[in-house]
Coordinates of C-alpha atoms in Angstrom, one line a residue:
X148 CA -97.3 114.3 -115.8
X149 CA -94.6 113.5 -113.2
X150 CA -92.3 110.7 -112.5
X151 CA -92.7 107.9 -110.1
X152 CA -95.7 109.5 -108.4
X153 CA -98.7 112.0 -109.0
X154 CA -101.5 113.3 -106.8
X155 CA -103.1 109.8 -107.0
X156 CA -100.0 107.4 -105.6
X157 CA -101.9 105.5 -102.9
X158 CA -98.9 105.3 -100.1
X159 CA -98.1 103.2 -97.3
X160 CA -96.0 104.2 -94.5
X161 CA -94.0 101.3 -93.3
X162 CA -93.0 102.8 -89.1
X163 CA -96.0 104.9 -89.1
X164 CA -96.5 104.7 -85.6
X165 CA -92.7 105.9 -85.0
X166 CA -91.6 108.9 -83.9
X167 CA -90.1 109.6 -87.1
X168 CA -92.4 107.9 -89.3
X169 CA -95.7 109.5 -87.5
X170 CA -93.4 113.1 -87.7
X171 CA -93.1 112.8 -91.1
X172 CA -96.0 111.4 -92.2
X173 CA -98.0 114.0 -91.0
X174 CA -95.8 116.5 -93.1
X175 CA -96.6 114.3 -96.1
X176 CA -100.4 114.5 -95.5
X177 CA -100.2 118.3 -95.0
X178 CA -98.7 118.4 -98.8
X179 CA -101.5 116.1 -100.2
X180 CA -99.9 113.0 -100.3
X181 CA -102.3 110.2 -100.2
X182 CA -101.6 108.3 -97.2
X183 CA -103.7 104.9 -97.1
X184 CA -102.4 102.3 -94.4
X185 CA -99.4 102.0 -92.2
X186 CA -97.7 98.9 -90.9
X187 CA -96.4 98.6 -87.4
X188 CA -96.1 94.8 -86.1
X189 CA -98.0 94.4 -83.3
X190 CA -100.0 97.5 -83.7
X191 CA -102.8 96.0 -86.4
X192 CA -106.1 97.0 -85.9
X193 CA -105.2 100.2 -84.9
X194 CA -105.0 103.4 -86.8
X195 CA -103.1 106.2 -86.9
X196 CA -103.7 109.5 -88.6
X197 CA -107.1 108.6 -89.8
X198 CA -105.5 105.3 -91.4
X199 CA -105.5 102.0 -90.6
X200 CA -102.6 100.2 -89.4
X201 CA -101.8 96.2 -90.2
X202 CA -99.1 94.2 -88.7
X203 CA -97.7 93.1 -92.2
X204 CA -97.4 94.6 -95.3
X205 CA -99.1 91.7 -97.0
X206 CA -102.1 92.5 -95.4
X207 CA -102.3 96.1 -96.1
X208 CA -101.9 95.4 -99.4
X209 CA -104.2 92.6 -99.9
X210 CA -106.6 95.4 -97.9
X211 CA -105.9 98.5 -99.8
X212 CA -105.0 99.3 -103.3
X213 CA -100.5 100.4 -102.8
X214 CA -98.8 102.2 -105.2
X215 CA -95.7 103.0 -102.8
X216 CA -94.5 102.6 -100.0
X217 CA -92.1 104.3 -97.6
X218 CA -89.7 102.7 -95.1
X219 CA -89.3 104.6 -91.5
X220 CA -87.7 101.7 -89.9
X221 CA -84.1 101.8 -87.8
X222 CA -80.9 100.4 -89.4
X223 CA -80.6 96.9 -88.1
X224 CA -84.3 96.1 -89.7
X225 CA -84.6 98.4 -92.6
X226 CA -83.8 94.9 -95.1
X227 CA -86.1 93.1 -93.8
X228 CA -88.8 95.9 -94.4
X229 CA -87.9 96.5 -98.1
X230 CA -87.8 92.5 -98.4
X231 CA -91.3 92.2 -97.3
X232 CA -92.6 95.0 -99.5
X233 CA -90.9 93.8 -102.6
X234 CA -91.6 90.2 -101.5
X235 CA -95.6 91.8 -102.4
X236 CA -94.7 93.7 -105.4
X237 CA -95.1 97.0 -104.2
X238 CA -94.2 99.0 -107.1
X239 CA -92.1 101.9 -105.6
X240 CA -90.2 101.5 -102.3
X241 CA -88.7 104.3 -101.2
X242 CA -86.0 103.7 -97.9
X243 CA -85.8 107.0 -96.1
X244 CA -83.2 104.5 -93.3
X245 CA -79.3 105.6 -93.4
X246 CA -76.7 103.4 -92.0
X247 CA -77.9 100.5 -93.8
X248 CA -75.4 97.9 -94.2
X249 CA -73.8 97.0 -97.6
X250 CA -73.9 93.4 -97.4
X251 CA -78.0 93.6 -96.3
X252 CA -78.4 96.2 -99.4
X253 CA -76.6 93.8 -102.0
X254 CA -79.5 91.3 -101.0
X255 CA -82.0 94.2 -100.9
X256 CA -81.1 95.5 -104.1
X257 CA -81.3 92.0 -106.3
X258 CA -84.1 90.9 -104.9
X259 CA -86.2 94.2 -105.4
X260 CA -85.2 93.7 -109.7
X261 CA -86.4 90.2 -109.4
X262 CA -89.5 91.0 -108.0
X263 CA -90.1 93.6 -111.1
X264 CA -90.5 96.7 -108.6
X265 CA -88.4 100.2 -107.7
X266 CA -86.3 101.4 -105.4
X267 CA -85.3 104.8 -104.3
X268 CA -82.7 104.6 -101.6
X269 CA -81.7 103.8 -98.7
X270 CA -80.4 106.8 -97.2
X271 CA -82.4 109.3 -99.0
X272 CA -84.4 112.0 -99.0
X273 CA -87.1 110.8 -101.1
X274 CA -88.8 112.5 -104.2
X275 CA -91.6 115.4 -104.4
X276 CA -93.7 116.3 -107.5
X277 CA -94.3 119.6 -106.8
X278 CA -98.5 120.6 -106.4
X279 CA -98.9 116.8 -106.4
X280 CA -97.4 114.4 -103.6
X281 CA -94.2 113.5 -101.6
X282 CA -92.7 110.7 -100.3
X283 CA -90.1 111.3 -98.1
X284 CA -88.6 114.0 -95.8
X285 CA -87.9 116.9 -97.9
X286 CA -89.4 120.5 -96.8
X287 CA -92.6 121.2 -98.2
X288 CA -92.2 125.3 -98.7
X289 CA -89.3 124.8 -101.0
X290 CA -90.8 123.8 -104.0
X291 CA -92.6 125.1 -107.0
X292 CA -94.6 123.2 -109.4
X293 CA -92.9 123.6 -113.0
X294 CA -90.9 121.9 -115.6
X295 CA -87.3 121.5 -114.2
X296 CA -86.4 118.0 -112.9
X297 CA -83.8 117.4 -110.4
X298 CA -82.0 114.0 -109.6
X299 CA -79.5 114.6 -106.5
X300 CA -77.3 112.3 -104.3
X301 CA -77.2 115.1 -101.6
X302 CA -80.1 115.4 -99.5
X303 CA -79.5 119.0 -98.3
X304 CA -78.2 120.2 -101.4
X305 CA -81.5 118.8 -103.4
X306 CA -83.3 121.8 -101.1
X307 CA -81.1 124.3 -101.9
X308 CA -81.3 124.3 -105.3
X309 CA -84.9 123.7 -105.6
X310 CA -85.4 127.1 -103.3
X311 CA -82.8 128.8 -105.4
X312 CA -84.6 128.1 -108.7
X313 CA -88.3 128.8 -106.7
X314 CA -87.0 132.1 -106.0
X315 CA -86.3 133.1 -109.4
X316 CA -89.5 131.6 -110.5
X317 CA -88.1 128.1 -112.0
X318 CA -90.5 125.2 -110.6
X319 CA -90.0 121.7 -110.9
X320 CA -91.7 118.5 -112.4
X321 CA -89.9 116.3 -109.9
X322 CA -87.5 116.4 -107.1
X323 CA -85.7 112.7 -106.4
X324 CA -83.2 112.4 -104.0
X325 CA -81.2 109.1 -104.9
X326 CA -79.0 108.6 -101.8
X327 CA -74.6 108.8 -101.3
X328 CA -75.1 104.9 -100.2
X329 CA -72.6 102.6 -102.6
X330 CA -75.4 100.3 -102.8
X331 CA -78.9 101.4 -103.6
X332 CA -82.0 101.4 -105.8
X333 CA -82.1 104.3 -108.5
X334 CA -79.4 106.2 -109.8
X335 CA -78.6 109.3 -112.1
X336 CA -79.0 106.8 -115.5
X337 CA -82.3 105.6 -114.0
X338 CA -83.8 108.7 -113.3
X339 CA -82.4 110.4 -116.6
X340 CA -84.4 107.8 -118.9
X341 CA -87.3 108.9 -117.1
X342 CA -86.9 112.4 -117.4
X343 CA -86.5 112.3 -120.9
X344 CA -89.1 110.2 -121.1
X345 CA -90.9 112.7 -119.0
X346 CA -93.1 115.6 -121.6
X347 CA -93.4 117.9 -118.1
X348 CA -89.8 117.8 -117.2
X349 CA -88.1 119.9 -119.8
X350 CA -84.9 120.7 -118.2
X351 CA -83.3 118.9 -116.1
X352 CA -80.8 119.2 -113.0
X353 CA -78.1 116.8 -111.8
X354 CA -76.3 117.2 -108.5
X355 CA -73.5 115.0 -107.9
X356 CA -70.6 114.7 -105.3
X357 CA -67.0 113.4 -104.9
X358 CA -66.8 109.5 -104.5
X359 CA -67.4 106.8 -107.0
X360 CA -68.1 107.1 -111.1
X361 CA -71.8 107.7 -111.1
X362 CA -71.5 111.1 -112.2
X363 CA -69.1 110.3 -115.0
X364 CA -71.3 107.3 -116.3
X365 CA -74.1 109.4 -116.0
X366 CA -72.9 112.2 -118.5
X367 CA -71.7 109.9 -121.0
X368 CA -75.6 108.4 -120.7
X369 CA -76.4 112.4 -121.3
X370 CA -74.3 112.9 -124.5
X371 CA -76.1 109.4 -125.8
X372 CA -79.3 109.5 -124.8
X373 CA -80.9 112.3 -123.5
X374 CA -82.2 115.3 -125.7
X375 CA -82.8 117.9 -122.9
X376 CA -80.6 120.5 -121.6
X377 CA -79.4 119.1 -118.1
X378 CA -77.3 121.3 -115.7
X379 CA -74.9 119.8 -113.2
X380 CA -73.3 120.5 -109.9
X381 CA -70.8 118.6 -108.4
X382 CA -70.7 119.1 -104.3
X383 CA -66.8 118.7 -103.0
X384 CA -64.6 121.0 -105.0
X385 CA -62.7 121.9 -102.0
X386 CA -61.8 118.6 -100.4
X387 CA -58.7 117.9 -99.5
X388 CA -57.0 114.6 -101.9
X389 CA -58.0 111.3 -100.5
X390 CA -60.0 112.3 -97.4
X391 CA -62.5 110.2 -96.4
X392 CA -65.9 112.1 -96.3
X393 CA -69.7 112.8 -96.0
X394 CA -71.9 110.0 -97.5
X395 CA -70.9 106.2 -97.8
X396 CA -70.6 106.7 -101.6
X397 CA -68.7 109.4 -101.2
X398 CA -65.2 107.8 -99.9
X399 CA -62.5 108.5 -102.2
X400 CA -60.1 105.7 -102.6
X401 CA -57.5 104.1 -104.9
X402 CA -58.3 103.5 -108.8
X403 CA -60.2 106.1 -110.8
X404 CA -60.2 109.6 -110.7
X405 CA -63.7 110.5 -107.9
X406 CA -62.5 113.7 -107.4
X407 CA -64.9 116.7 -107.9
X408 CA -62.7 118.1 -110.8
X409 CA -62.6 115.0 -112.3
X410 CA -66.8 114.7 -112.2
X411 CA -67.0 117.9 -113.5
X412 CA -64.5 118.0 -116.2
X413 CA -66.6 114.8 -117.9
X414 CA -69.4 116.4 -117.3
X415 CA -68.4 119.1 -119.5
X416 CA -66.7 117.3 -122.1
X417 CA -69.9 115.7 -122.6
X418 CA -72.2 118.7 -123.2
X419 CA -73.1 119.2 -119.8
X420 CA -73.2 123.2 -118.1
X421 CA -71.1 122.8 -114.6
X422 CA -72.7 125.2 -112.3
X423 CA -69.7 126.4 -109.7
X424 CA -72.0 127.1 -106.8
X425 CA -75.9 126.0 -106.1
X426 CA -77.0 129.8 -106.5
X427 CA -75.9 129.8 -110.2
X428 CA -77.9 126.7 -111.1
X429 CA -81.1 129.1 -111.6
X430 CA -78.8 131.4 -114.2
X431 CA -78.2 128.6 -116.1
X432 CA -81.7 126.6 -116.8
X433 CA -82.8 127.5 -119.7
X434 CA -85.1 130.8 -120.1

């Protein structure tokens, strides 16, 4: 098994005929992702490598059977295209889009758990079962196919440690990037239940950064909830106090602690093993 997707998902690629989307798409293919429609308006009844392409998503769905979908569509209309995929129930809807606006994603966010489906971003990487499929951007050569999850707000650090643990033989069940947005679809609690829930994933691998309490909520979901050894990293260690940096989530203001030392003293005092560096992740997943 896998979480959120297998070598079956049936995906649509919302942008396909993009630059970007098209780009990435065809990486997706190469990994055996199962690509079966993409939606361009005004561009329907065309296709586009070897699929069809619609000018909604309702009619690609109500044409092929859509497990997921993935959004490759700029900023300023990146709501409306996770809108009109939940406003069809696609289950999963994965928003690859940064420099979404808060407001539109407070909208985006509610109306996607009314409509009963998921979403992974915006502003993310997107998520990889190893052997099986991927949605999203991340490099293919990177991963091994094994039983370590990982659940990361940093894109580029969610590579890294996946190539640090391939190296020494450690693969992975499934790779989800969640996004540094303040607003967004899944987060570390989320994607924890499902781990657990998960009998592939027997370890699993939580990469944090400074800004906000997610990390600090999320170990305290750990100590409650979740059976299986899970390693963390916390990215930010040596930031200066109270710069603004990096991701959207990860300004640190007034009010609680979001410092890295912070995140990673509660993650220790609630069970959790604190990796200092990305290398050192690999030494400490169980043998």
């Amino acid at each position: 098994m896998s979480i959120l997707i297998d070598k079956c998902t049936r995906i649509l690629v919302q942008g396909l005929t993009g630059h970007q989307g098209n780009f990435q798409a065809q990486r997706m293919q190469a990994y055996g992702a199962r690509i079966v429609a993409g939606v361009t308006p005004g561009k329907g009844g065309t296709q586009s490598l070897g699929v069809a392409v619609y000018d909604t998503v309702a009619e690609a769905v109500a044409a092929e059977s859509i497990d997921a979908t993935i959004v490759f569509v700029p900023a300023p209309f990146a709501a409306d295209a996770m809108l009109e995929a939940a406003a069809v129930a696609v289950p999963l809807i994965v928003c690859i889009t940064e420099h979404v606006p808060v407001h539109d994603m407070i909208k985006v966010r509610e109306y996607v758990r009314m409509q009963g489906c998921q979403l992974l971003g915006p502003n993310c990487p997107g998520l990889i079962s190893p052997d099986k499929s991927k949605i999203g951007i991340m490099p293919n050569h990177v991963f091994q196919r094994g039983a370590t999850g990982i659940v990361s707000r940093s894109g580029t650090l969610t590579y890294e440690v996946a190539f640090a643990l391939s190296r020494k033989g450690i693969g992975q069940s499934t790779v989800i990037g969640i996004g540094g947005d303040p607003v967004k679809g899944l987060n570390f609690i989320d994607i924890l239940r499902l781990f657990e829930a998960d009998p592939e994933t027997e370890n699993i691998v939580m990469i944090g950064e400074i800004g906000g309490t997610d990390e600090q909520r999320a170990a305290q979901y750990v100590q409650a909830h979740v059976s299986k050894p899970v390693i963390g990293l916390v990215a930010g260690v040596s930031a200066p106090p109270g710069r603004r940096m990096g991701h959207a989530g990860a300004i640190v203001s007034g009010g609680a602690d979001t410092s890295a030392a912070a995140k990673i003293e509660a993650l220790r005092a609630c069970g959790l093993r604190v990796a200092d560096h990305p290398e050192q992740i690999a030494d400490l997943v169980p043998a």
